[in-house]
Coordinates of C-alpha atoms in Angstrom, one line a residue:
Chain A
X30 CA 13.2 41.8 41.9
X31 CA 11.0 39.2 43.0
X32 CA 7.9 39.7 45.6
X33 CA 10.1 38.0 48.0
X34 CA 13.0 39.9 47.9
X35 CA 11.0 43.2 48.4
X36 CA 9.6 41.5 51.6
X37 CA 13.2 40.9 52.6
X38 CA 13.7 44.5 51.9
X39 CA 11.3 45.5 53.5
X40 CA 10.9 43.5 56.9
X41 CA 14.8 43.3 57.4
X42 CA 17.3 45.1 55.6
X43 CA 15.6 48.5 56.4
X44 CA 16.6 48.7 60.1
X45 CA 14.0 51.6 61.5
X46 CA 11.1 49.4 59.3
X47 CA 12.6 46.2 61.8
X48 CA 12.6 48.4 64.8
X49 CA 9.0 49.7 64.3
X50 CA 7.9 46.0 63.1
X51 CA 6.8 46.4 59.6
X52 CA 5.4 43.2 57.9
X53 CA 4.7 43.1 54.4
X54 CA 1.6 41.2 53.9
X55 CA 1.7 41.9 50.1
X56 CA 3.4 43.0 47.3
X57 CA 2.5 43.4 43.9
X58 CA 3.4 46.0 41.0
X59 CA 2.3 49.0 42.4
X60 CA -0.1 47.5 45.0
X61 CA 1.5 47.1 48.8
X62 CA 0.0 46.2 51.8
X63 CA 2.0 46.7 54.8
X64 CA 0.9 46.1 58.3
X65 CA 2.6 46.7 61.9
X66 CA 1.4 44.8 64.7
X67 CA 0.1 46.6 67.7
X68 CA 3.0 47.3 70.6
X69 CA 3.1 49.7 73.6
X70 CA 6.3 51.4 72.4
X71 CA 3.7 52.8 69.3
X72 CA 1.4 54.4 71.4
X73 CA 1.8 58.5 71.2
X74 CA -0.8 59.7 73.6
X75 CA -0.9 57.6 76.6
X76 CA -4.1 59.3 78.0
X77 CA -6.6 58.3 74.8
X78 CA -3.8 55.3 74.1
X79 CA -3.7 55.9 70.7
X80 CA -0.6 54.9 68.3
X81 CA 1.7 57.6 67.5
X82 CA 1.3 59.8 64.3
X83 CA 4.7 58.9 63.6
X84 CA 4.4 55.2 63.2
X85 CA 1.2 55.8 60.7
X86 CA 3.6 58.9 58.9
X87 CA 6.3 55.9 58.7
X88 CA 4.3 53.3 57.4
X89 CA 2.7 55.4 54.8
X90 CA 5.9 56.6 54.0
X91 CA 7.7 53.3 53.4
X92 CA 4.5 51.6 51.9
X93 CA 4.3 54.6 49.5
X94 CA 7.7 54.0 48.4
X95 CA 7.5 50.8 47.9
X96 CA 4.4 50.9 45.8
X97 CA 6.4 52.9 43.4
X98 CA 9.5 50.6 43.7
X99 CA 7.4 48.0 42.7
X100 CA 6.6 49.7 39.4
X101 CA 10.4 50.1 38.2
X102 CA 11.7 48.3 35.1
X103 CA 15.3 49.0 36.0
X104 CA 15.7 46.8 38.6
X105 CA 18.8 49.1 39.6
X106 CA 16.9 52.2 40.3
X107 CA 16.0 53.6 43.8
X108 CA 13.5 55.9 45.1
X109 CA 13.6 58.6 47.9
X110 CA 11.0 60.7 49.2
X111 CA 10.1 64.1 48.0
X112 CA 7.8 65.1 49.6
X113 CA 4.6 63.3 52.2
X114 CA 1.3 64.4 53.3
X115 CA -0.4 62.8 55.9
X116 CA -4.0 63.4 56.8
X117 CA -4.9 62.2 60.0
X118 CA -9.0 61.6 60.4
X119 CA -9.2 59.3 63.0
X120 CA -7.0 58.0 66.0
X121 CA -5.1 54.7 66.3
X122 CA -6.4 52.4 68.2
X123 CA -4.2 49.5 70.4
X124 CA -4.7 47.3 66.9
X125 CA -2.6 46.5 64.1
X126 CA -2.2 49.5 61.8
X127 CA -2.9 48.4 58.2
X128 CA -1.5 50.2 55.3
X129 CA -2.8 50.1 51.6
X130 CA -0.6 51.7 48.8
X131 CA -1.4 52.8 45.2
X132 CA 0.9 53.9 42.5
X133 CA -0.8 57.1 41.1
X134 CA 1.5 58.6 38.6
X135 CA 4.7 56.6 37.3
X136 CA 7.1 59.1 35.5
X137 CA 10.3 58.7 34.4
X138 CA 11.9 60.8 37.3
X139 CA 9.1 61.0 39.3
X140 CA 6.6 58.7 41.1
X141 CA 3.6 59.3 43.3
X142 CA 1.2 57.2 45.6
X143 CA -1.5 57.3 47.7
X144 CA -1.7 54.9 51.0
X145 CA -5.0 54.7 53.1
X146 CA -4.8 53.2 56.3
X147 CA -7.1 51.4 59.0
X148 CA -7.3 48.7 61.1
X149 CA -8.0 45.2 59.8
X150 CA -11.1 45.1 62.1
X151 CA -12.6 47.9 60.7
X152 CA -11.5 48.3 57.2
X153 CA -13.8 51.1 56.0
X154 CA -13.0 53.0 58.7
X155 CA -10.1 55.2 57.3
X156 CA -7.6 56.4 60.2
X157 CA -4.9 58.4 57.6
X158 CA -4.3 58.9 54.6
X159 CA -1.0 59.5 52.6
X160 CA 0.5 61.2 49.6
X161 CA 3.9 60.9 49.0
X162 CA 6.2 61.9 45.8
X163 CA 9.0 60.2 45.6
X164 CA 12.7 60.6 43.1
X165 CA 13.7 57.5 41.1
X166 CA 17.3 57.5 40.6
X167 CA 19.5 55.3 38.5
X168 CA 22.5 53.5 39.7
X169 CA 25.6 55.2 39.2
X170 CA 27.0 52.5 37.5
X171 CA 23.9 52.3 35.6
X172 CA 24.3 56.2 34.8
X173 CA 27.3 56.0 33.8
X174 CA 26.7 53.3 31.4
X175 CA 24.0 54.8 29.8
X176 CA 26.4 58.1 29.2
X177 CA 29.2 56.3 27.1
Chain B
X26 CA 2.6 73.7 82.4
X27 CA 6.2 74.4 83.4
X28 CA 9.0 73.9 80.7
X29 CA 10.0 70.6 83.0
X30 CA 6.9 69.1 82.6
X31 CA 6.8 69.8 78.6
X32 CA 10.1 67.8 79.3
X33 CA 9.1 64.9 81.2
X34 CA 5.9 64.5 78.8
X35 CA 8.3 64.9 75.2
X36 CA 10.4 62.7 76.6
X37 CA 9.4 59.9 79.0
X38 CA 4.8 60.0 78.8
X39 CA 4.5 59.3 74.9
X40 CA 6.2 55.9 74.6
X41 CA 6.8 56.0 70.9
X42 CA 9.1 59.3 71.6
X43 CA 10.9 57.6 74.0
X44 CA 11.5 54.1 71.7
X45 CA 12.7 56.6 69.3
X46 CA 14.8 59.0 71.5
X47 CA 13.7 62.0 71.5
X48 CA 15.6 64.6 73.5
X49 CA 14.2 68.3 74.5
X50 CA 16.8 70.4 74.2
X51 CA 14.6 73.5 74.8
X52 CA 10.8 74.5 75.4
X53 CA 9.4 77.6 75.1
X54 CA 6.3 79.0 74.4
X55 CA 5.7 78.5 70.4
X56 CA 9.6 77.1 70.1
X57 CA 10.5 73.8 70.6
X58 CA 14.2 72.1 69.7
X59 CA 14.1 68.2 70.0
X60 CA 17.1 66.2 69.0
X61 CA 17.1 62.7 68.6
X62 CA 20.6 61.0 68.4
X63 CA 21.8 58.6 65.9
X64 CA 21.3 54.8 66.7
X65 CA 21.8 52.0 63.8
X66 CA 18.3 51.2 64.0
X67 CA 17.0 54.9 62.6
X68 CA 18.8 54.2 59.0
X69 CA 16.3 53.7 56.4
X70 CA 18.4 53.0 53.2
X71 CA 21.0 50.5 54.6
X72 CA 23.3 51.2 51.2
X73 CA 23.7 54.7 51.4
X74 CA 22.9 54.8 55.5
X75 CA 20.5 57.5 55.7
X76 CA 18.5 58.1 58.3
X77 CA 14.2 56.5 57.3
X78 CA 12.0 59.5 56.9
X79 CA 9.8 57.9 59.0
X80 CA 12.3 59.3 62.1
X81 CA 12.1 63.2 60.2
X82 CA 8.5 62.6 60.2
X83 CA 7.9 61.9 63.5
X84 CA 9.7 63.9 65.0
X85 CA 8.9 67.3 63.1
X86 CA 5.4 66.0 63.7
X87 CA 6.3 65.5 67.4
X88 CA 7.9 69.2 67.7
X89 CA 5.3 71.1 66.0
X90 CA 2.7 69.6 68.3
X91 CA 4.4 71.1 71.3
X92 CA 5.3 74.3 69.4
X93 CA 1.4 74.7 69.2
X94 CA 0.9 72.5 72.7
X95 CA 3.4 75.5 74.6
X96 CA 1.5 78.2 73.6
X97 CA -1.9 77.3 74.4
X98 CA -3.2 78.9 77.4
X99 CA -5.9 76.7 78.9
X100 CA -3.4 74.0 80.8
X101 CA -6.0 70.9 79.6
X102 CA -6.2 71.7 76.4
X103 CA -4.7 68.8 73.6
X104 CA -3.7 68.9 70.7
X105 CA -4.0 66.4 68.2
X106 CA -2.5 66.6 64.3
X107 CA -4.9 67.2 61.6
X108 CA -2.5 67.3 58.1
X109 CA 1.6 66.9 58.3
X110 CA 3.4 67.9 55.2
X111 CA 7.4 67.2 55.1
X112 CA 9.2 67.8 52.1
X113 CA 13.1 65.8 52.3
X114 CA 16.0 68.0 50.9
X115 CA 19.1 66.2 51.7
X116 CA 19.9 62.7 53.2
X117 CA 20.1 62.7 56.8
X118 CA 23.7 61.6 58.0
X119 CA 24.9 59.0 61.0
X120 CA 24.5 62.0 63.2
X121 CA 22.1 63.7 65.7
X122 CA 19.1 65.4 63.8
X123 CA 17.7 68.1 65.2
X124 CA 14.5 70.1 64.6
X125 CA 13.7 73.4 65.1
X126 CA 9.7 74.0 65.7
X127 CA 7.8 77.5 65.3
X128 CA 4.3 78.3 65.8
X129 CA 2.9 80.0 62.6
X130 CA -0.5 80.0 63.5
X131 CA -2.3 80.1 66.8
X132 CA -6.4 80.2 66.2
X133 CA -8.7 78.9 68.8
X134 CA -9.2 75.2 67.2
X135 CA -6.6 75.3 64.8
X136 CA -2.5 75.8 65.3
X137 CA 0.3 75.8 62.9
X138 CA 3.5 75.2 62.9
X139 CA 7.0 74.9 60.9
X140 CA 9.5 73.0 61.7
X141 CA 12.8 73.0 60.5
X142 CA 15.4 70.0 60.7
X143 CA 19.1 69.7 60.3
X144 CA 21.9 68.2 61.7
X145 CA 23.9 70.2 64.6
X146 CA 27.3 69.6 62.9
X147 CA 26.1 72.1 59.8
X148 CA 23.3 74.0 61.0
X149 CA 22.9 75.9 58.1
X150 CA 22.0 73.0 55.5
X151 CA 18.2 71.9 56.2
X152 CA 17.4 68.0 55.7
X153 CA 13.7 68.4 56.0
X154 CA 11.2 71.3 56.5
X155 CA 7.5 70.0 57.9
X156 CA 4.6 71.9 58.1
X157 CA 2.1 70.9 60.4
X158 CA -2.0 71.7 61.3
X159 CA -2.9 70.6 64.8
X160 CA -6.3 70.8 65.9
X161 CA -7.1 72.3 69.7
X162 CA -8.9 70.6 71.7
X163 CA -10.5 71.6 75.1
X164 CA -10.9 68.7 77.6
X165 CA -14.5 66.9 78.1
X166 CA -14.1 68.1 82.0
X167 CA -13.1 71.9 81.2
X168 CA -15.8 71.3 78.2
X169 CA -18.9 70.2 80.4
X170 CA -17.7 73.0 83.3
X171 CA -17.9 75.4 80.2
X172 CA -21.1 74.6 79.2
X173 CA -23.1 74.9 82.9
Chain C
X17 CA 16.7 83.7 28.9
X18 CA 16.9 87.6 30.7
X19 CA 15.1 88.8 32.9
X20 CA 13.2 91.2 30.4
X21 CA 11.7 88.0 28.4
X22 CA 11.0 86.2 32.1
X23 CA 9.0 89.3 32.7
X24 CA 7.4 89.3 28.6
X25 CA 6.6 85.4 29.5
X26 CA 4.8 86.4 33.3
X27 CA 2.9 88.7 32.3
X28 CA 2.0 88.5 28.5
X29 CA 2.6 84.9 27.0
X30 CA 0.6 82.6 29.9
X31 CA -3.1 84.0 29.1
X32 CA -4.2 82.7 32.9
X33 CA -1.7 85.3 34.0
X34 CA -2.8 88.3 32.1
X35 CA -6.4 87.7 32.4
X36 CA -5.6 87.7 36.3
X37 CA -3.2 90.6 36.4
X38 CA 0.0 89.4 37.5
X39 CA 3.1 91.9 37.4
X40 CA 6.7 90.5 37.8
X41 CA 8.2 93.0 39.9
X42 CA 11.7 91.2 40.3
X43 CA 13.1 88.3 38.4
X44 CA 16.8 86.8 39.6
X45 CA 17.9 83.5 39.8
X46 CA 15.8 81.5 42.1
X47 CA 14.5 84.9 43.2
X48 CA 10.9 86.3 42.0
X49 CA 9.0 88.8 43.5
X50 CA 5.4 88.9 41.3
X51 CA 2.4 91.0 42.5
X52 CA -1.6 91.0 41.7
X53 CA -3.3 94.5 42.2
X54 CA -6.8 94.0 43.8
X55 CA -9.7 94.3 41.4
X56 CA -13.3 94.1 42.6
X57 CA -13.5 90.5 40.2
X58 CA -10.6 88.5 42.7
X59 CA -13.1 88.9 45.7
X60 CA -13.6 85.0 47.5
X61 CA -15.9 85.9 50.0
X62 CA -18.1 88.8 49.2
X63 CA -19.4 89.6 52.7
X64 CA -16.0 90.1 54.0
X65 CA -14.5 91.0 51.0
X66 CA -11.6 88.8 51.0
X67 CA -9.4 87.9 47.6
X68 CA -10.1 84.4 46.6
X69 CA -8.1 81.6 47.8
X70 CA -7.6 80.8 44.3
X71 CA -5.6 83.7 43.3
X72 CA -3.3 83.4 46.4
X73 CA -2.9 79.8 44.8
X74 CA -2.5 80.5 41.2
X75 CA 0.3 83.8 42.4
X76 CA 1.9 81.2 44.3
X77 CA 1.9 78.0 41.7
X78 CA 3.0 80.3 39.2
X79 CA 5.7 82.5 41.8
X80 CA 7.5 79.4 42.3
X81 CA 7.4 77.8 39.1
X82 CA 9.5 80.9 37.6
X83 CA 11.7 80.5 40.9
X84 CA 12.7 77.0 39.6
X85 CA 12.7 78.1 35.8
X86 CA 15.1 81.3 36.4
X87 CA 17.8 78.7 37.8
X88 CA 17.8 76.2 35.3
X89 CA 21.0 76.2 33.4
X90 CA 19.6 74.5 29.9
X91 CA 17.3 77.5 28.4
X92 CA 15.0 74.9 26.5
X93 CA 14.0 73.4 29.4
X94 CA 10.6 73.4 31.2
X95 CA 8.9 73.5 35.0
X96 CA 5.4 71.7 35.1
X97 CA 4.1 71.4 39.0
X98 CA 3.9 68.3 40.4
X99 CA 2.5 69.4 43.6
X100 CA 1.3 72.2 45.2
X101 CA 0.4 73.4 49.2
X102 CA -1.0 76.8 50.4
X103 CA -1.5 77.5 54.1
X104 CA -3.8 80.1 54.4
X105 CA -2.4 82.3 57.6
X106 CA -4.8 85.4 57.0
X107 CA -7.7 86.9 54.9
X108 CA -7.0 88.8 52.2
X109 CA -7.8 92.5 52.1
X110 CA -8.6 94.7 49.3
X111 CA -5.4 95.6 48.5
X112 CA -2.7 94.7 46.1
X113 CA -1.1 91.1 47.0
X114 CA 2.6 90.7 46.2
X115 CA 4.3 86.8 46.5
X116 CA 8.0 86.2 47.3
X117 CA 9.2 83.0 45.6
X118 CA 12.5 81.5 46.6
X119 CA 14.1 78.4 45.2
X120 CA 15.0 76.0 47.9
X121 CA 16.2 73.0 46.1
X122 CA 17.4 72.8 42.7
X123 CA 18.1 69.3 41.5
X124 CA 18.4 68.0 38.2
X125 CA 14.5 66.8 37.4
X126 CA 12.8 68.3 40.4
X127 CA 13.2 71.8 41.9
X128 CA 11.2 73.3 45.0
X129 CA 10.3 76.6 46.0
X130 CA 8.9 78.4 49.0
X131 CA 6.4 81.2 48.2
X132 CA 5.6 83.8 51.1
X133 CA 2.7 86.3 50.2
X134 CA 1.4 89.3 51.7
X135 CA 0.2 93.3 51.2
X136 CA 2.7 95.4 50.5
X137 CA 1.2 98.0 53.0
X138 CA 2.3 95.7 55.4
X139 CA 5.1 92.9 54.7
X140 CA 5.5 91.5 57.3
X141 CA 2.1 90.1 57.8
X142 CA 2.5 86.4 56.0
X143 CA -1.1 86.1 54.3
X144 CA -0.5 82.8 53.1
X145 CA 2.7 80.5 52.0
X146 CA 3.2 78.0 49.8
X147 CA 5.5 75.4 48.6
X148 CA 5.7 73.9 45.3
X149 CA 7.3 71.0 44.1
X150 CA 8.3 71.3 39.5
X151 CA 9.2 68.5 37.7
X152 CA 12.1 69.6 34.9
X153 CA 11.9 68.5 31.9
X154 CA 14.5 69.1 28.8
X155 CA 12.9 70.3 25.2
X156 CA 12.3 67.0 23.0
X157 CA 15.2 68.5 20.5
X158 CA 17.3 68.2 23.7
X159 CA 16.2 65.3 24.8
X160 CA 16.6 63.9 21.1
X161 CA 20.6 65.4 20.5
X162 CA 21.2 64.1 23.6
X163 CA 20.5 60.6 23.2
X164 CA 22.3 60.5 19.9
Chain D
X21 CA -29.7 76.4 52.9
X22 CA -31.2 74.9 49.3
X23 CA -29.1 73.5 46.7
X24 CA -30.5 76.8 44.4
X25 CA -29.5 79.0 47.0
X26 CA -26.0 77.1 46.9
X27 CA -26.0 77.0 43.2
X28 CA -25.9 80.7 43.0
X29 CA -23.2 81.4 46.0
X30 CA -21.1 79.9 44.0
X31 CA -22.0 80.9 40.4
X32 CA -22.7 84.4 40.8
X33 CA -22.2 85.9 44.4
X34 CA -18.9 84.6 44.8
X35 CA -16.8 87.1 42.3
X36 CA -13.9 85.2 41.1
X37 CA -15.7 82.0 40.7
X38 CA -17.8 84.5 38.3
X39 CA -14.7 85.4 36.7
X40 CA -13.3 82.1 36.4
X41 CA -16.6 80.9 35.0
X42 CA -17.2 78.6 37.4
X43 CA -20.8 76.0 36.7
X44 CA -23.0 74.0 40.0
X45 CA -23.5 71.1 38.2
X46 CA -24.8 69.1 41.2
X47 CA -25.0 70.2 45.0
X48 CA -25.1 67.6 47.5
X49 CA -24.8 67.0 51.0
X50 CA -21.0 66.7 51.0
X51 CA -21.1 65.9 47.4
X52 CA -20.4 68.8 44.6
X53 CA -19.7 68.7 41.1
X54 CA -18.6 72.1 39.3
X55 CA -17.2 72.7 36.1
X56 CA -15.1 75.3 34.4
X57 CA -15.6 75.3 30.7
X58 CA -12.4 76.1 28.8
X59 CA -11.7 79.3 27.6
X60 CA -8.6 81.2 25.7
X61 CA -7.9 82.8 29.1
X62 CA -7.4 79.6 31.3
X63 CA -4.9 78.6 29.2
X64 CA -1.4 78.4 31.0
X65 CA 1.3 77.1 29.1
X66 CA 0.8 78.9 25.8
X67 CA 3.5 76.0 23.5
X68 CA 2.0 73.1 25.1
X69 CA -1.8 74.8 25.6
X70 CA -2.6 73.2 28.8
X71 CA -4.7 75.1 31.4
X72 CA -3.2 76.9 34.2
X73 CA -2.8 75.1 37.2
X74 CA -4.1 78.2 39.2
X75 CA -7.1 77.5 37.2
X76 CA -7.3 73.8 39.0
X77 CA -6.4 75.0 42.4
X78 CA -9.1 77.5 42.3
X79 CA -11.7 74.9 41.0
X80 CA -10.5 72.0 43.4
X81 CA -10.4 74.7 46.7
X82 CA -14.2 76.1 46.1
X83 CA -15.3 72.9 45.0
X84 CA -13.9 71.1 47.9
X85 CA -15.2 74.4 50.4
X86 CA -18.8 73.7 49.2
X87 CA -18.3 69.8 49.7
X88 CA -18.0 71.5 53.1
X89 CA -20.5 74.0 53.6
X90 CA -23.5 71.7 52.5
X91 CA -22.7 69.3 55.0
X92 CA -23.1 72.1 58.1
X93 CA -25.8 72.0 60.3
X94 CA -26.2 75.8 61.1
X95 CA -27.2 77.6 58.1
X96 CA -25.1 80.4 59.2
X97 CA -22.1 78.7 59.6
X98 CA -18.9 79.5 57.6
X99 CA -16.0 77.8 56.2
X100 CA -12.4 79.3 54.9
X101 CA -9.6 77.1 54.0
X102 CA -6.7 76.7 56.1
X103 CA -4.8 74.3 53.7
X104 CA -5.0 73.1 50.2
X105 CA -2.9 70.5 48.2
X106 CA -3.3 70.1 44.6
X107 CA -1.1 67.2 42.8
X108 CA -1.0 67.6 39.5
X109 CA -1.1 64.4 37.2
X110 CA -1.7 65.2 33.7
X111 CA -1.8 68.2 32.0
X112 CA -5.5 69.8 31.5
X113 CA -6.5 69.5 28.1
X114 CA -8.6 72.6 26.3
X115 CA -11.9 70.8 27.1
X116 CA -14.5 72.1 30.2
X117 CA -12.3 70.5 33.3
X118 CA -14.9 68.7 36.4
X119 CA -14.2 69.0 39.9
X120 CA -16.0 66.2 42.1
X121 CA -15.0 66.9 45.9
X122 CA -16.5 64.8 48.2
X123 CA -16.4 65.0 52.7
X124 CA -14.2 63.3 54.2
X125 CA -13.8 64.6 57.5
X126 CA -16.7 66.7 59.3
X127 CA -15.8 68.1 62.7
X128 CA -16.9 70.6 65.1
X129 CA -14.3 73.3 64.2
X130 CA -12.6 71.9 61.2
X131 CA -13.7 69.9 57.8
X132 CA -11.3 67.7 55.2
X133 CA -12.5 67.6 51.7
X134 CA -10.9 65.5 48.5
X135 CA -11.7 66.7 44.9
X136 CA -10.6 64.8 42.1
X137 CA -10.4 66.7 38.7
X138 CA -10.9 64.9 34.9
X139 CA -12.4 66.1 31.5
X140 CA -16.1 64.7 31.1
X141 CA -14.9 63.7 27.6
X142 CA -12.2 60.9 29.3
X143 CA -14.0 60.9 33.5
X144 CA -11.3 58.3 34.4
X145 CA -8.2 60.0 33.8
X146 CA -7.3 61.9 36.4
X147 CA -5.6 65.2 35.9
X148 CA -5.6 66.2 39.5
X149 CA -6.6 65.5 43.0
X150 CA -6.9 68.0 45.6
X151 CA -7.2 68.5 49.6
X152 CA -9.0 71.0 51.1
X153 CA -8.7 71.8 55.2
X154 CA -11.1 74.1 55.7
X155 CA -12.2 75.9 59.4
X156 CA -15.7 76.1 60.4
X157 CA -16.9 79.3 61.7
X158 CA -19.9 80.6 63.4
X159 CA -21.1 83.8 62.7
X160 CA -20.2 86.5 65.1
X161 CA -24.1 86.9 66.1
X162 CA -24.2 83.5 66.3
X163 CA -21.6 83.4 69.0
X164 CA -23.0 85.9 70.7
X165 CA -26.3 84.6 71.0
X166 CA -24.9 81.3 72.4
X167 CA -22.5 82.9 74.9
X168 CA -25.4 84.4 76.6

């Protein structure tokens, strides 16, 4: 798939990445950069006004997995997540969130990525960071095509 | 705090709970159920129409936070999430989801807890298990009154 | 493969295993029960006394890994960990340490088990748990006659 | 305390790292490098000859605990790990394996380390990365004298 139908993918046809306001700034082979723009509805502590863990947990998932997406051959497969670990070292402020993801490991069944992420003001100032594992799955059709 | 307030705060004070729809079904000290009901913008793989992980993730992240939060005994006290580990079993279904929130660990800084998430029609098969660390925090006021 | 050879394998055949002591109390399917007796050389922190984090990792890791491996229906095939997580609940005494390894999903590359460890003197004091996530991979032979 | 003083905590007072074989190679302010050199006994799948993944957990969890400990103010400060992920990436090789953990979070009450492990022979391939979450203690006479 082209750069431009991942965007699609990602900015549109996922509906919670619409609702939370996901833009993908760039996507290359194993290399994402997602951002979501700042809104009230993010903020999780209204005292310190600081985005919700969950919007960084859901960025770094969805960035992950598309870092790894990215990296496919078979333009049929899928990924899903395994498992994700967030590390949280700093709070979000009322900025845009910015998410940088890595493929680390590329198996055959099996791919793994690391996501930092910050805001664009302050780029070496690491808010989270991610590890997620995710499955890559063939098509059925493309299974059961292989298995004849 | 009374149960009620937990309540008010899960569901109404932290914005990005309430854009996502987080429901308290029951509070008590160290055990939390929060529900949040299926709307079309929660689905993360539009194909297959499973729910994003990003909703799993925030909201075991959210429930463990006030399974540690409930049990705290200093009413200012915070807590804020240090790590959040959540490992996907089964695709979550255009249903409810539910989790299910223990505390595992309650130190002076530090507070764990598990949380378990299914949907209410089968209770018995888990979609998601998180683990989370929070860290406890004692407010500046209660801090500097401390310190005299 | 039976139990008896799970047992041989546990104990005898992975060096790391013997040189630290581990005894495979109780191998079924998805279920494994394996145990470390203290030795003065698996102390962590020598003022308190406490066994190593390490050991409570490397019981774990390897607990879990013959959770998955017990379940697998091909006998040629192999579990390598992908990933690995220990929460650390309480120190370690100077007592034997006994992990309880369950199998929690079995899929057809990637199996995941939950690890609970503790003194047998007193079970129901959690020490640590883990959660480890195998990657399964078929024998080349297999892989080979299958692709024929 | 002095890197020396460091250097043997963790070579010889600290009994499993003795075991293990544990080396200080460097002892930094938040910046450690240990080895393990290979041995027979590390050795944890006997077919393929890789080294025990216990073996990296153990190396990755001290290493990342020092990465720690150097960076505390009060000497007689603590640390013990509440969490530890290890992802594995490619199997260890019978060479010494390197652990370089570096501080990535340094609280009051709590401390976030991230090791990453290679062979010296190949530095850029990464076998495996690790996270350490490790709780900062005072000593008990430490406490007390600051209660008074």
């Amino acid at each position: 798939m082209t750069p431009e139908v991942f965007k699609q993918l990602a900015e549109e046809w996922i509906p919670f990445n619409k609702y939370v306001g996901i833009q993908a700034l760039s996507i290359d082979e194993g290399n994402i950069v997602f951002e979501v723009p700042f809104r009230e509805e993010l903020i999780g502590d209204p005292l310190k006004r600081a985005i919700h863990g969950g919007v960084i947990s859901m960025l770094a998932d969805t960035a992950g997995g598309f870092a790894v997406w990215t990296a496919l051959k078979d333009e049929r497969a899928r990924v899903s997540t395994i498992d994700l670990r967030i590390d949280y070292l700093l709070p979000g402020k009322q900025e845009p969130i910015r998410a940088h993801a890595t493929l680390v490991r590329a198996g055959k069944t099996v791919g793994v990525a690391d996501v930092r992420l910050f805001h664009p003001t302050e780029p070496s100032s690491t808010i989270a960071t991610g590890k997620g594992v995710y499955a890559i799955r063939l098509h059925r059709a493309v299974e059961r095509a292989e298995s004849r």
